[in-house]
XYZ file of C-alpha atoms in Angstrom:
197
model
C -57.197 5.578 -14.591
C -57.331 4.708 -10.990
C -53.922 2.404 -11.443
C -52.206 5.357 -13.133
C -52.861 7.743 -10.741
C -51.717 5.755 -7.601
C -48.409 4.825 -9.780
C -47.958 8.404 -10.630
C -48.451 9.407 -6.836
C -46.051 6.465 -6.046
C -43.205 7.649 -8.053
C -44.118 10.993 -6.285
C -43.456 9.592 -3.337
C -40.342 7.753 -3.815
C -38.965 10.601 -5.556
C -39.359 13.065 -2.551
C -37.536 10.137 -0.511
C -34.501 9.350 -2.927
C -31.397 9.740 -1.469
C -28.755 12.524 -2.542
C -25.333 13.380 -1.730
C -22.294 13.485 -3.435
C -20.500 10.147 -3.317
C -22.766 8.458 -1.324
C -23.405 5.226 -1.918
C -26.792 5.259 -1.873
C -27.516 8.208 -4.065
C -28.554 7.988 -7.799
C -28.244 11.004 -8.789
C -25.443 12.342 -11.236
C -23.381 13.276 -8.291
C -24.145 9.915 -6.173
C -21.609 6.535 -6.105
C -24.502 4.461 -6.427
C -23.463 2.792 -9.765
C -19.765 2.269 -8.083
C -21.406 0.525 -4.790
C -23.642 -1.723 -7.261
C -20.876 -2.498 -9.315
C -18.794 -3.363 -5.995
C -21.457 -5.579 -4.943
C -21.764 -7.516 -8.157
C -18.445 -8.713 -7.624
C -18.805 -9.906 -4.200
C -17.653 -6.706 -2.121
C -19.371 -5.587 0.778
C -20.150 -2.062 0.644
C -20.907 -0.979 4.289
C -21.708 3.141 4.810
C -20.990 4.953 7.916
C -21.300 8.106 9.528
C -19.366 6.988 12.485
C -16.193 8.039 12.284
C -14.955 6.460 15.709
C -15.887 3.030 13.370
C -14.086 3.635 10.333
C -10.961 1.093 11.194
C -13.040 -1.414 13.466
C -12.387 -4.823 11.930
C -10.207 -3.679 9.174
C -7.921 -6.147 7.623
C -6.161 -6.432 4.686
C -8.851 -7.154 2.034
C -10.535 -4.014 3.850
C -10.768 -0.450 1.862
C -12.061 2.444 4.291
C -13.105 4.912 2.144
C -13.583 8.368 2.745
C -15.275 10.652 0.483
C -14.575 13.868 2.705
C -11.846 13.706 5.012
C -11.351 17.612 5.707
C -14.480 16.751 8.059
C -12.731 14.464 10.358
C -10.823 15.874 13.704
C -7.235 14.783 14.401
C -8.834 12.087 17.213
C -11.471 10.650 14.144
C -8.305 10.306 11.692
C -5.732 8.960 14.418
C -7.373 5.008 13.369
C -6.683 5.631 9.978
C -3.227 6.678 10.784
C -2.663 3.729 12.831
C -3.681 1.155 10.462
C -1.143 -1.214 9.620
C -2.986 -3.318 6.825
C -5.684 -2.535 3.774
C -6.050 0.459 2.294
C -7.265 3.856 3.133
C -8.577 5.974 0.270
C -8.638 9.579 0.858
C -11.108 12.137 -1.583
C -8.988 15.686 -1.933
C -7.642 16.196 1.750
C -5.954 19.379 2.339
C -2.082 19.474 4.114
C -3.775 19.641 7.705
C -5.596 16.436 6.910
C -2.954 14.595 5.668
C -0.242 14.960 8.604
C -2.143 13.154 10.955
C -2.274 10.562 8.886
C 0.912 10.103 7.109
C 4.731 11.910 6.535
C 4.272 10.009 2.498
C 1.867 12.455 1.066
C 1.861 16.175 0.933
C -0.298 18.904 -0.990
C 0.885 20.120 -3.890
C -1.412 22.676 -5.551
C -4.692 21.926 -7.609
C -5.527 21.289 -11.444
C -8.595 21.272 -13.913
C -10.423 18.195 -13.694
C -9.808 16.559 -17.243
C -9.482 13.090 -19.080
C -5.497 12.159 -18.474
C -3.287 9.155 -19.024
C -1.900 7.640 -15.874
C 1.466 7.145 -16.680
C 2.816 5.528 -13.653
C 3.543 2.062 -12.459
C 0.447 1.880 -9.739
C -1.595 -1.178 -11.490
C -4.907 -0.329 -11.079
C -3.742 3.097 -13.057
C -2.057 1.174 -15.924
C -5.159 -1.078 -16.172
C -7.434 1.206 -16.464
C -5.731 3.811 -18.427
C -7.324 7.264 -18.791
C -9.454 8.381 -16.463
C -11.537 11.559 -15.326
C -8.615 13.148 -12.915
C -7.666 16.329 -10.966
C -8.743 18.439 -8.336
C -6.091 18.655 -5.564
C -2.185 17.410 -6.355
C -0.167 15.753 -3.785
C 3.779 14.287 -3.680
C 4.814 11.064 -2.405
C 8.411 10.041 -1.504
C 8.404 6.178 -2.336
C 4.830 5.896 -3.556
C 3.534 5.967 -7.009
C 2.405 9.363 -8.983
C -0.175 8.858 -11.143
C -2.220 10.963 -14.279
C 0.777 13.361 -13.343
C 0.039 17.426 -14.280
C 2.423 19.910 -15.864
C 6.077 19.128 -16.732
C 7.836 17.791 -13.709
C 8.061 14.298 -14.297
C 5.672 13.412 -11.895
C 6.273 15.109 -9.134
C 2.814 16.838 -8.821
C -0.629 14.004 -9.622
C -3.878 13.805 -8.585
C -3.427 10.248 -7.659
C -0.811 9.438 -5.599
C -0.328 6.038 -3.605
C 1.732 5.863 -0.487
C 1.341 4.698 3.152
C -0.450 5.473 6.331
C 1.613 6.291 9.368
C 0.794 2.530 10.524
C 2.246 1.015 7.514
C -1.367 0.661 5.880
C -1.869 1.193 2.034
C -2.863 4.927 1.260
C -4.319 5.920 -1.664
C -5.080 9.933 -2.560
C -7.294 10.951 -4.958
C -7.811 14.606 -5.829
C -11.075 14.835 -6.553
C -14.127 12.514 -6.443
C -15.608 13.003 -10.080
C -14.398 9.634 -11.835
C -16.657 8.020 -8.749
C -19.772 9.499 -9.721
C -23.135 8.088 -11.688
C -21.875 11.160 -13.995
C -18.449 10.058 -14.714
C -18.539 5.936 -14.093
C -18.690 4.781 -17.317
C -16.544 7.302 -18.730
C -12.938 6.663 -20.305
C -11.165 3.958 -17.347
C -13.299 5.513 -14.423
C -14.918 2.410 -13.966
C -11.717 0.181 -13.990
C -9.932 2.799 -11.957
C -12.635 2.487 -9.301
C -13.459 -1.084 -9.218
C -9.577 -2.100 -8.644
């Protein structure tokens, strides 16, 4: 009875100390990216979290993805790295018009759409290999880039993914919203796939 009781107040304990927060890797709850970061690491990739955002382009080269869940938080100075970089990628979670100018003249808003299963429908690879996937949220347009899981009728012109560049030359990838990151949505349709490439 004695054992029982001190597991029961153990899993008390660690309970009250479990990390939350959407898309953070760290956090198992439904809204957490801890099955994403686990995955990651399974396959060799280092999965370092920050709250620094005068470090989020130290060391980055071109195997390096900096990304960031919540980039309406940033100032102009914070994003001006991200700008700059001229190799990897940057992966941006739903930023709004003033986030995006700073940061590159590829990508612009372009409205917002239900967040539903749709087929990618684009040449970006990681899309095609992964097929459908949990996508909307905020829509952007690209120029040269690729449009992917594309909303309404016009061809493309409006997606919740869209891939582009960084002021600095750097690849730049946009993602409307962060649900196909989540413990919720991972193993879901081609969230996984989506994510993992």
């Amino acid at each position: 009875l004695a054992a029982v009781v001190l597991v029961a107040l153990a899993i008390g304990v660690a309970q009250t100390r479990s990390v939350g927060g959407r898309l953070d890797p760290r956090a198992a709850d439904q809204t957490g990216s801890r099955a994403l970061a686990t995955l990651l690491g399974e396959r060799g990739v280092q999965v370092r979290r920050t709250t620094d955002p005068g470090g989020l382009a130290d060391g980055a080269d071109d195997r390096t993805v900096v990304f960031v869940p919540f980039p309406d938080l940033l100032t102009e100075e914070a994003l001006r790295p991200l700008s700059e970089l001229d190799e990897g990628t940057v992966l941006l979670i739903g930023p709004s018009a003033d986030t995006l100018d700073p940061v590159t003249d590829d990508v612009e808003f372009a409205g917002t759409a239900a967040v539903e299963v749709r087929d990618p429908d684009c040449s970006e690879p990681a899309a095609g290999a992964a097929g459908a996937a949990t996508m909307g949220g905020d829509l952007y347009r690209t120029g040269d880039g690729a449009s992917c899981y594309a909303v309404g009728d016009e061809n493309g012109a409006r997606a919740p993914m869209v891939v582009g560049s960084t002021r600095g030359g750097a690849r730049l990838v946009v993602i409307g919203a962060g649900a196909p990151l989540t413990n919720r949505a991972l193993a879901d349709d081609g969230n996984a796939a989506l994510a993992l490439n």
